[in-house]
Short mmCIF file of C-alpha atoms and ligand atoms in Angstrom, two decimals:
data_model
loop_
_atom_site.label_atom_id
_atom_site.label_comp_id
_atom_site.label_asym_id
_atom_site.label_seq_id
_atom_site.Cartn_x
_atom_site.Cartn_y
_atom_site.Cartn_z
CA MET U 1 -88.90 -102.82 -16.20
CA ARG U 2 -88.24 -99.16 -16.11
CA ALA U 3 -85.74 -97.09 -14.00
CA TYR U 4 -88.37 -94.43 -13.56
CA ASP U 5 -90.85 -96.77 -11.82
CA ILE U 6 -87.97 -98.11 -9.57
CA ILE U 7 -86.95 -94.68 -8.49
CA GLU U 8 -90.58 -93.63 -7.77
CA LYS U 9 -91.15 -96.81 -5.77
CA LYS U 10 -88.02 -96.16 -3.58
CA ARG U 11 -88.78 -92.48 -3.41
CA ASP U 12 -92.17 -93.44 -1.82
CA GLY U 13 -90.55 -95.62 0.80
CA ASN U 14 -91.35 -99.08 -0.64
CA GLU U 15 -89.16 -102.26 -0.59
CA LEU U 16 -87.46 -103.11 -3.89
CA SER U 17 -87.19 -106.67 -5.14
CA GLY U 18 -83.77 -108.18 -5.80
CA GLU U 19 -84.70 -108.12 -9.68
CA GLU U 20 -85.42 -104.26 -9.46
CA ILE U 21 -82.07 -103.76 -7.61
CA GLU U 22 -80.29 -105.86 -10.15
CA PHE U 23 -81.97 -103.89 -12.93
CA MET U 24 -80.65 -100.59 -11.52
CA VAL U 25 -77.15 -101.75 -10.76
CA ALA U 26 -76.58 -103.86 -14.08
CA GLY U 27 -78.27 -101.12 -16.31
CA TYR U 28 -76.07 -98.37 -14.72
CA THR U 29 -72.88 -100.47 -14.97
CA ARG U 30 -73.48 -101.01 -18.68
CA GLY U 31 -74.35 -97.49 -19.43
CA ILE U 32 -77.98 -98.02 -20.20
CA ILE U 33 -79.27 -96.14 -17.16
CA PRO U 34 -77.82 -92.70 -17.19
CA ASP U 35 -76.16 -90.59 -14.33
CA TYR U 36 -79.27 -88.55 -13.73
CA GLN U 37 -81.55 -91.50 -13.04
CA MET U 38 -78.93 -93.32 -10.94
CA SER U 39 -78.32 -90.11 -8.92
CA ALA U 40 -82.14 -89.67 -8.19
CA TRP U 41 -82.30 -93.49 -7.14
CA LEU U 42 -79.29 -93.03 -4.77
CA MET U 43 -80.93 -90.01 -3.30
CA ALA U 44 -84.02 -91.81 -2.74
CA VAL U 45 -82.03 -94.73 -1.04
CA TYR U 46 -80.43 -92.08 0.95
CA PHE U 47 -83.56 -90.82 2.47
CA GLN U 48 -85.64 -93.85 2.49
CA GLY U 49 -83.00 -96.30 3.59
CA MET U 50 -83.09 -100.12 2.70
CA THR U 51 -84.28 -103.12 4.46
CA ASP U 52 -81.41 -105.81 5.43
CA ARG U 53 -82.74 -107.91 2.52
CA GLU U 54 -82.48 -105.06 0.02
CA THR U 55 -79.01 -104.19 1.33
CA ALA U 56 -77.91 -107.83 0.87
CA ASP U 57 -79.28 -107.87 -2.71
CA LEU U 58 -77.60 -104.57 -3.46
CA THR U 59 -74.36 -106.15 -2.26
CA MET U 60 -74.82 -109.23 -4.34
CA SER U 61 -75.67 -107.29 -7.51
CA MET U 62 -72.63 -105.04 -7.10
CA MET U 63 -70.31 -108.07 -6.30
CA ASN U 64 -71.56 -110.13 -9.30
CA SER U 65 -71.13 -107.00 -11.58
CA GLY U 66 -67.64 -108.31 -12.43
CA SER U 67 -65.29 -111.37 -11.50
CA VAL U 68 -64.94 -112.77 -8.19
CA ALA U 69 -61.49 -113.70 -7.05
CA ASP U 70 -60.72 -117.26 -5.96
CA MET U 71 -58.36 -117.26 -2.99
CA SER U 72 -59.24 -120.79 -1.76
CA ARG U 73 -55.89 -122.14 -2.83
CA PHE U 74 -54.16 -120.07 -0.24
CA GLY U 75 -56.07 -121.66 2.59
CA ASN U 76 -57.53 -120.00 5.70
CA MET U 77 -54.72 -117.51 6.29
CA VAL U 78 -56.11 -115.00 3.88
CA VAL U 79 -57.38 -111.75 5.33
CA ASP U 80 -58.76 -108.69 4.07
CA LYS U 81 -59.51 -105.34 5.76
CA HIS U 82 -61.54 -102.13 4.86
CA SER U 83 -62.16 -98.83 6.54
CA SER U 84 -65.40 -97.03 6.18
CA GLY U 85 -63.34 -93.89 5.54
CA GLY U 86 -61.56 -91.05 7.45
CA VAL U 87 -59.03 -88.13 7.22
CA GLY U 88 -55.43 -89.11 7.53
CA ASP U 89 -56.38 -92.76 7.37
CA LYS U 90 -53.31 -94.56 6.04
CA THR U 91 -53.89 -97.69 7.91
CA THR U 92 -53.79 -100.16 5.05
CA LEU U 93 -50.28 -98.98 4.04
CA ILE U 94 -49.09 -99.89 7.50
CA ILE U 95 -51.15 -103.01 8.51
CA ALA U 96 -51.13 -104.93 5.22
CA PRO U 97 -47.35 -105.31 5.22
CA ILE U 98 -47.25 -106.21 8.98
CA ILE U 99 -49.94 -109.00 8.26
CA ALA U 100 -48.06 -110.28 5.21
CA ALA U 101 -44.84 -110.43 7.05
CA LEU U 102 -46.55 -112.69 9.58
CA GLY U 103 -47.47 -115.13 6.97
CA CYS U 104 -50.99 -114.09 6.12
CA LYS U 105 -52.09 -113.39 2.39
CA ILE U 106 -53.91 -109.95 1.96
CA PRO U 107 -55.84 -109.64 -1.27
CA LYS U 108 -57.05 -106.20 -0.93
CA MET U 109 -59.39 -104.02 -3.28
CA SER U 110 -59.39 -100.39 -2.20
CA GLY U 111 -61.16 -97.31 -3.15
CA ARG U 112 -60.40 -93.58 -4.02
CA GLY U 113 -60.84 -90.50 -2.02
CA LEU U 114 -64.59 -90.06 -1.34
CA GLY U 115 -66.12 -86.78 -0.22
CA HIS U 116 -63.75 -85.29 2.50
CA THR U 117 -62.08 -88.62 3.20
CA GLY U 118 -58.83 -89.87 1.51
CA GLY U 119 -58.47 -93.00 -0.60
CA THR U 120 -55.83 -95.69 -0.41
CA LEU U 121 -55.42 -95.83 -4.10
CA ASP U 122 -54.80 -92.17 -4.45
CA LYS U 123 -52.09 -92.39 -1.74
CA LEU U 124 -50.41 -95.38 -3.31
CA GLU U 125 -50.44 -93.86 -6.82
CA SER U 126 -48.27 -91.05 -5.38
CA ILE U 127 -45.53 -93.58 -5.30
CA PRO U 128 -43.79 -93.23 -8.73
CA GLY U 129 -44.60 -96.31 -10.89
CA PHE U 130 -47.00 -98.02 -8.41
CA ASN U 131 -49.82 -99.79 -10.36
CA THR U 132 -53.16 -100.40 -8.78
CA ALA U 133 -55.03 -101.41 -12.01
CA LEU U 134 -54.24 -105.15 -12.10
CA SER U 135 -56.51 -107.88 -13.75
CA VAL U 136 -57.94 -110.52 -11.55
CA GLU U 137 -54.98 -112.84 -12.87
CA GLU U 138 -52.25 -110.43 -12.00
CA PHE U 139 -53.86 -109.84 -8.70
CA GLU U 140 -53.69 -113.55 -7.71
CA ARG U 141 -50.10 -113.79 -8.96
CA VAL U 142 -48.96 -110.77 -6.97
CA VAL U 143 -50.68 -112.16 -3.83
CA ASN U 144 -48.93 -115.40 -4.46
CA GLU U 145 -45.51 -113.94 -4.95
CA CYS U 146 -45.63 -111.09 -2.36
CA GLY U 147 -48.32 -112.32 0.15
CA MET U 148 -50.29 -109.12 -0.56
CA ALA U 149 -51.66 -106.84 -3.33
CA VAL U 150 -53.80 -103.64 -3.18
CA ILE U 151 -55.66 -102.88 -6.24
CA SER U 152 -58.71 -100.71 -7.61
CA GLN U 153 -62.00 -101.93 -8.91
CA THR U 154 -60.97 -102.84 -12.40
CA GLU U 155 -63.39 -103.29 -15.22
CA ASN U 156 -63.26 -106.83 -14.02
CA ILE U 157 -63.79 -106.64 -10.21
CA THR U 158 -66.96 -104.84 -8.93
CA PRO U 159 -67.19 -102.37 -11.76
CA ALA U 160 -70.65 -101.36 -10.37
CA ASP U 161 -69.09 -100.05 -7.23
CA LYS U 162 -66.43 -98.17 -9.15
CA LYS U 163 -69.07 -96.17 -11.03
CA ILE U 164 -71.57 -95.82 -8.29
CA TYR U 165 -68.89 -94.78 -5.76
CA ALA U 166 -67.83 -91.92 -8.09
CA LEU U 167 -71.28 -90.76 -8.62
CA ARG U 168 -72.14 -90.77 -4.86
CA ASP U 169 -68.95 -88.79 -4.31
CA THR U 170 -70.30 -85.89 -6.35
CA THR U 171 -74.04 -86.13 -5.43
CA ALA U 172 -73.89 -85.94 -1.54
CA THR U 173 -75.11 -89.64 -1.33
CA VAL U 174 -72.15 -90.99 0.49
CA SER U 175 -73.13 -91.13 4.20
CA SER U 176 -75.93 -93.70 3.92
CA ILE U 177 -75.67 -96.92 5.82
CA PRO U 178 -77.02 -99.26 3.04
CA LEU U 179 -74.86 -97.60 0.46
CA ILE U 180 -71.69 -97.75 2.49
CA ALA U 181 -72.31 -101.28 3.59
CA SER U 182 -73.01 -102.53 0.16
CA SER U 183 -70.04 -100.63 -1.46
CA ILE U 184 -67.63 -102.04 1.24
CA MET U 185 -68.85 -105.64 1.28
CA SER U 186 -69.29 -106.02 -2.38
CA LYS U 187 -65.49 -105.28 -2.72
CA LYS U 188 -64.65 -107.53 0.21
CA LEU U 189 -66.61 -110.37 -1.01
CA ALA U 190 -65.31 -110.15 -4.61
CA SER U 191 -61.77 -110.05 -3.41
CA GLY U 192 -62.22 -113.59 -2.06
CA ALA U 193 -60.82 -113.52 1.44
CA PRO U 194 -62.41 -115.93 4.09
CA ASN U 195 -61.61 -113.53 6.78
CA ILE U 196 -62.51 -109.63 6.77
CA VAL U 197 -61.73 -106.92 9.38
CA LEU U 198 -63.82 -103.90 9.02
CA ASP U 199 -62.56 -100.60 10.54
CA VAL U 200 -65.67 -98.62 11.32
CA THR U 201 -64.67 -95.11 11.83
CA ILE U 202 -66.63 -92.78 14.12
CA GLY U 203 -66.52 -89.18 14.57
CA SER U 204 -66.22 -85.76 12.88
CA GLY U 205 -63.94 -87.23 10.25
CA ALA U 206 -65.87 -90.24 9.56
CA PHE U 207 -69.21 -90.71 7.53
CA MET U 208 -70.72 -91.98 10.83
CA LYS U 209 -70.57 -89.16 13.26
CA ASP U 210 -71.84 -90.96 16.30
CA ILE U 211 -71.30 -94.23 17.86
CA GLY U 212 -75.00 -95.58 17.36
CA LYS U 213 -74.68 -94.96 13.63
CA GLY U 214 -71.37 -96.75 13.55
CA GLN U 215 -72.82 -99.74 15.49
CA GLN U 216 -75.65 -100.14 12.84
CA LEU U 217 -73.21 -99.89 9.97
CA ALA U 218 -70.88 -102.42 11.62
CA GLU U 219 -73.76 -104.85 12.47
CA LYS U 220 -75.02 -104.68 8.85
CA MET U 221 -71.76 -105.55 7.43
CA VAL U 222 -70.92 -108.29 9.78
CA ALA U 223 -74.16 -109.81 9.04
CA ILE U 224 -73.77 -109.52 5.28
CA GLY U 225 -70.30 -111.03 5.55
CA LYS U 226 -71.47 -113.86 7.73
CA SER U 227 -74.44 -114.84 5.58
CA CYS U 228 -71.84 -115.39 2.75
CA GLY U 229 -69.94 -117.64 5.07
CA ARG U 230 -67.02 -115.41 5.91
CA ASN U 231 -65.37 -114.77 9.34
CA VAL U 232 -65.89 -111.03 10.01
CA ALA U 233 -64.85 -108.67 12.76
CA ALA U 234 -65.66 -104.97 13.00
CA VAL U 235 -63.42 -102.57 15.01
CA LEU U 236 -64.97 -99.16 15.78
CA THR U 237 -62.23 -96.62 15.89
CA ASP U 238 -62.07 -92.95 16.79
CA MET U 239 -62.00 -90.56 13.80
CA ASP U 240 -62.90 -87.30 15.62
CA GLU U 241 -59.71 -85.74 14.70
CA PRO U 242 -57.35 -86.70 11.84
CA LEU U 243 -55.44 -89.96 12.18
CA GLY U 244 -51.71 -89.22 12.61
CA PHE U 245 -50.32 -85.78 11.53
CA ALA U 246 -50.21 -85.98 7.78
CA VAL U 247 -53.38 -85.63 5.47
CA GLY U 248 -52.98 -85.90 1.69
CA ASN U 249 -51.44 -88.46 -0.51
CA ALA U 250 -47.53 -88.53 -0.65
CA VAL U 251 -47.45 -86.93 2.85
CA GLU U 252 -49.42 -90.02 4.10
CA VAL U 253 -47.09 -92.57 2.40
CA GLU U 254 -44.06 -90.86 3.98
CA GLU U 255 -45.83 -90.95 7.51
CA SER U 256 -46.75 -94.70 7.00
CA VAL U 257 -43.08 -95.42 6.28
CA ARG U 258 -42.00 -93.64 9.29
CA LEU U 259 -44.25 -95.58 11.47
CA LEU U 260 -43.03 -98.84 9.77
CA LYS U 261 -39.50 -97.63 10.67
CA GLY U 262 -40.30 -97.78 14.33
CA LYS U 263 -41.96 -94.34 15.13
CA LYS U 264 -44.95 -94.89 17.42
CA ILE U 265 -47.07 -91.99 16.04
CA SER U 266 -49.72 -91.43 18.74
CA GLY U 267 -53.29 -92.46 17.84
CA LEU U 268 -52.27 -93.97 14.48
CA TYR U 269 -50.01 -96.58 16.01
CA GLU U 270 -52.88 -97.79 18.44
CA VAL U 271 -55.38 -98.18 15.65
CA CYS U 272 -52.95 -99.97 13.34
CA VAL U 273 -51.96 -102.44 16.21
CA ALA U 274 -55.59 -103.15 17.04
CA LEU U 275 -56.62 -103.58 13.51
CA ALA U 276 -53.64 -105.79 12.72
CA ALA U 277 -54.07 -107.99 15.75
CA ASN U 278 -57.76 -108.64 14.88
CA MET U 279 -56.90 -109.73 11.44
CA LEU U 280 -54.07 -112.00 12.66
CA SER U 281 -56.43 -113.38 15.37
CA LEU U 282 -59.30 -113.97 12.90
CA ALA U 283 -56.98 -115.77 10.38
CA SER U 284 -55.03 -117.66 12.68
CA GLY U 285 -57.47 -118.46 15.56
CA GLU U 286 -54.81 -117.35 18.02
CA ALA U 287 -55.73 -115.33 21.14
CA TYR U 288 -56.04 -111.54 20.57
CA ASP U 289 -53.30 -110.58 23.19
CA SER U 290 -50.60 -112.90 21.60
CA CYS U 291 -51.49 -111.36 18.19
CA VAL U 292 -50.85 -107.78 19.61
CA LYS U 293 -47.28 -108.98 20.57
CA CYS U 294 -46.66 -110.56 17.18
CA VAL U 295 -47.72 -107.44 15.56
CA THR U 296 -45.65 -105.15 17.62
CA ASP U 297 -42.61 -107.33 17.29
CA THR U 298 -42.93 -107.43 13.58
CA VAL U 299 -42.72 -103.65 13.38
CA ALA U 300 -39.94 -103.48 15.94
CA SER U 301 -37.76 -106.02 14.13
CA GLY U 302 -38.07 -104.18 10.74
CA ALA U 303 -39.76 -107.19 9.04
CA ALA U 304 -42.92 -105.17 8.35
CA LEU U 305 -40.69 -102.51 6.63
CA ARG U 306 -38.91 -105.08 4.52
CA GLN U 307 -42.30 -106.50 3.45
CA PHE U 308 -43.47 -103.06 2.53
CA LYS U 309 -40.41 -102.62 0.34
CA LYS U 310 -41.10 -105.84 -1.39
CA TRP U 311 -44.84 -105.18 -1.92
CA ILE U 312 -44.03 -101.61 -3.49
CA GLU U 313 -41.73 -103.37 -6.08
CA CYS U 314 -44.16 -106.25 -6.75
CA GLN U 315 -46.62 -103.63 -7.97
CA GLY U 316 -44.14 -101.80 -10.10
CA GLY U 317 -43.26 -99.01 -7.69
CA ASP U 318 -39.84 -97.43 -7.27
CA ALA U 319 -39.06 -98.34 -3.51
CA ARG U 320 -36.00 -95.88 -3.31
CA PHE U 321 -38.27 -93.33 -1.71
CA ILE U 322 -38.19 -95.37 1.57
CA ASP U 323 -34.79 -94.19 2.18
CA ASP U 324 -35.07 -90.77 0.34
CA PHE U 325 -38.58 -88.97 0.74
CA SER U 326 -37.46 -86.36 -1.90
CA LEU U 327 -38.18 -89.01 -4.46
CA LEU U 328 -41.97 -88.79 -3.63
CA PRO U 329 -43.90 -85.88 -5.19
CA THR U 330 -43.05 -82.62 -3.19
CA ALA U 331 -45.23 -79.50 -3.14
CA LYS U 332 -43.84 -76.53 -4.84
CA TYR U 333 -45.43 -74.11 -2.20
CA GLU U 334 -46.10 -74.39 1.51
CA ARG U 335 -47.98 -72.09 4.02
CA ALA U 336 -47.70 -72.18 7.74
CA VAL U 337 -50.98 -71.53 9.48
CA THR U 338 -50.41 -70.05 13.02
CA ALA U 339 -52.38 -69.69 16.16
CA VAL U 340 -54.17 -66.34 16.64
CA ARG U 341 -54.66 -66.70 20.38
CA ASP U 342 -53.13 -68.45 23.36
CA GLY U 343 -54.81 -71.63 24.58
CA TYR U 344 -55.31 -75.32 24.14
CA ILE U 345 -56.75 -76.83 21.11
CA THR U 346 -60.12 -78.38 22.53
CA HIS U 347 -61.56 -79.69 19.11
CA MET U 348 -60.22 -80.16 15.52
CA ASP U 349 -63.12 -81.01 13.16
CA ALA U 350 -61.57 -83.79 10.95
CA GLU U 351 -64.07 -83.28 8.14
CA MET U 352 -62.99 -79.69 7.76
CA VAL U 353 -59.43 -80.50 7.75
CA GLY U 354 -60.14 -83.11 4.98
CA LYS U 355 -62.00 -80.55 3.13
CA ALA U 356 -58.98 -78.15 3.48
CA SER U 357 -56.78 -80.91 2.10
CA CYS U 358 -59.16 -81.45 -0.89
CA MET U 359 -59.19 -77.66 -1.58
CA LEU U 360 -55.35 -77.83 -1.94
CA GLY U 361 -55.83 -80.52 -4.62
CA ALA U 362 -55.37 -83.68 -2.59
CA GLY U 363 -58.92 -84.60 -3.11
CA ARG U 364 -61.60 -84.44 -5.75
CA LEU U 365 -64.40 -81.90 -6.05
CA LYS U 366 -65.74 -83.54 -9.31
CA TYR U 367 -65.30 -87.19 -10.09
CA ASP U 368 -63.01 -86.57 -13.02
CA ASP U 369 -60.67 -84.18 -11.10
CA GLU U 370 -56.99 -84.86 -11.13
CA ILE U 371 -55.49 -85.54 -7.71
CA ASP U 372 -52.29 -83.50 -6.83
CA PRO U 373 -50.24 -86.16 -5.10
CA ALA U 374 -48.11 -83.68 -3.42
CA ALA U 375 -50.78 -81.61 -1.84
CA GLY U 376 -51.99 -81.87 1.67
CA VAL U 377 -51.91 -80.69 5.34
CA ILE U 378 -49.19 -81.59 7.94
CA LEU U 379 -50.59 -81.00 11.48
CA ARG U 380 -48.03 -79.50 14.08
CA LYS U 381 -50.43 -79.49 16.88
CA LYS U 382 -53.52 -81.82 17.90
CA VAL U 383 -56.27 -81.79 20.25
CA GLY U 384 -54.97 -81.24 23.86
CA ASP U 385 -51.77 -79.33 22.63
CA MET U 386 -51.05 -75.81 24.05
CA CYS U 387 -50.64 -73.05 21.44
CA HIS U 388 -49.19 -69.67 21.86
CA ILE U 389 -49.90 -66.71 19.35
CA GLY U 390 -47.71 -67.30 16.29
CA ASP U 391 -47.17 -71.09 16.84
CA THR U 392 -47.43 -73.10 13.83
CA VAL U 393 -50.63 -75.20 13.97
CA CYS U 394 -50.28 -76.81 10.56
CA VAL U 395 -48.52 -76.39 7.19
CA LEU U 396 -50.40 -76.51 3.99
CA LYS U 397 -48.86 -77.92 0.77
CA ALA U 398 -49.93 -77.11 -2.77
CA SER U 399 -48.70 -76.82 -6.31
CA ASP U 400 -50.83 -73.54 -6.81
CA PRO U 401 -50.29 -70.76 -4.07
CA GLU U 402 -53.83 -69.40 -5.10
CA LEU U 403 -55.38 -72.43 -3.39
CA PHE U 404 -54.08 -71.37 0.12
CA ASP U 405 -56.53 -68.65 1.12
CA GLU U 406 -59.68 -70.87 0.97
CA ALA U 407 -57.89 -73.88 2.59
CA GLU U 408 -56.53 -71.81 5.30
CA GLN U 409 -60.08 -70.53 6.15
CA ALA U 410 -61.46 -73.96 6.05
CA PHE U 411 -58.67 -75.22 8.44
CA VAL U 412 -58.96 -72.39 11.00
CA SER U 413 -62.71 -73.03 11.06
CA ALA U 414 -62.05 -76.61 12.03
CA LEU U 415 -60.27 -75.46 15.24
CA ASP U 416 -61.66 -74.65 18.74
CA PHE U 417 -59.55 -73.17 21.48
CA GLY U 418 -60.05 -72.91 25.25
CA ASP U 419 -58.14 -71.99 28.35
CA VAL U 420 -58.54 -75.31 29.96
CA LYS U 421 -56.79 -78.48 28.78
CA PRO U 422 -59.45 -80.88 27.33
CA ALA U 423 -59.71 -84.38 29.02
CA LEU U 424 -58.69 -86.87 26.43
CA SER U 425 -59.98 -90.51 26.67
CA GLY U 426 -56.82 -91.91 25.04
CA HIS U 427 -58.84 -94.67 23.60
CA MET U 428 -58.72 -95.09 19.81
CA VAL U 429 -60.66 -98.41 19.87
CA LEU U 430 -64.33 -97.84 20.86
CA GLY U 431 -65.56 -101.32 20.41
CA ILE U 432 -65.12 -104.74 18.58
CA MET U 433 -67.98 -106.70 17.08
CA ARG U 434 -67.56 -110.27 15.79
N1 URA W 1 -65.53 -96.83 1.70
C1 URA W 1 -66.09 -97.60 0.69
O1 URA W 1 -65.53 -98.45 0.03
N2 URA W 1 -67.33 -97.32 0.20
C2 URA W 1 -68.17 -96.37 0.85
O2 URA W 1 -69.25 -96.21 0.47
C3 URA W 1 -67.57 -95.73 2.00
C4 URA W 1 -66.21 -95.97 2.29
#
């Protein structure tokens, strides 16, 4: 077999066999197929798509590129969750401790920032000492001791996704339904949970810009999970403006802790409750409404915050920042972006806000770029808010003041103003698929 022929076959719109897909995935993971051939193949997949069978084969090849964790000894109360990506999406940091405090086990494998979207691992690594690179054995030990663990794809677990994900990030091949579905499901299947909740984000900050595409992605992932004997639910959520008010890494960790301390941050709180309640309902078999009550009570009682602290410590982090945010990385420079006209914010393009945050150093432009954990954007206004000239709309944070001009331009281009207050649906959950 030759990579050239497989690229050509996909480029011309033909269906690949499982062996051909395995050849590409295994060859690239072992370094036999170079970046340029894999990039060409990914672009061919991007334009030609994949059949359901090809997507399932791609998922299996990526899952089998490393070890598969065995969580069967923890029984059925094991539940995993994954988001298809967004801006300001810090839901894992909030939901995982809530669900672990309720007696579930969460073995979670997460990703890094991709395109304009943030990554849970980059956020967690802004916590001093926090280690996301655990081996399969350490992963299982932490889940056993602490009820939860969030790790990266190590050399051991889905190494194929680790390499392909980084390549897609820099070759404009992210927003492809088969590539996203196989990337997410290979990690979810490899981390061994019998119950999986997928957060399929939709809107300007998501890879799926409209509900139709989001439904297609959700259907594909649910079908792959079910065909592998897992219970799967997909929750379609609104990502048309950034989730919450903080976009970046340390700033999102801080916002997550504020929510766990009881602050009902609008939009973010609703999405977290819906995702957590779906996870609990899937794992326990209890009715959704009673799961919503358990979730909100767990936050209100402080149990979720106590679990968060325990988790940070179990993965080597210094948890003192929970009571003193100045122990998190702090940006040396800040710039306020102010309104240049009176009016309501009628639209905030979340992708542009994500790009502004990347420009400040919070995300990567090339796959070996270093992340600045302190950089990011703090929103002071959101869609529907009234602004007067000179009001602060957001604060940009960076370690290098030279980065502000370009990021400010990007942020300003994300905003639309109008004289009439826009009608807001108020619904963050757009649908649930099981
Ligand atoms: N999240 C992933 O893990 N993979 C993707 O391709 C997109 C979002």
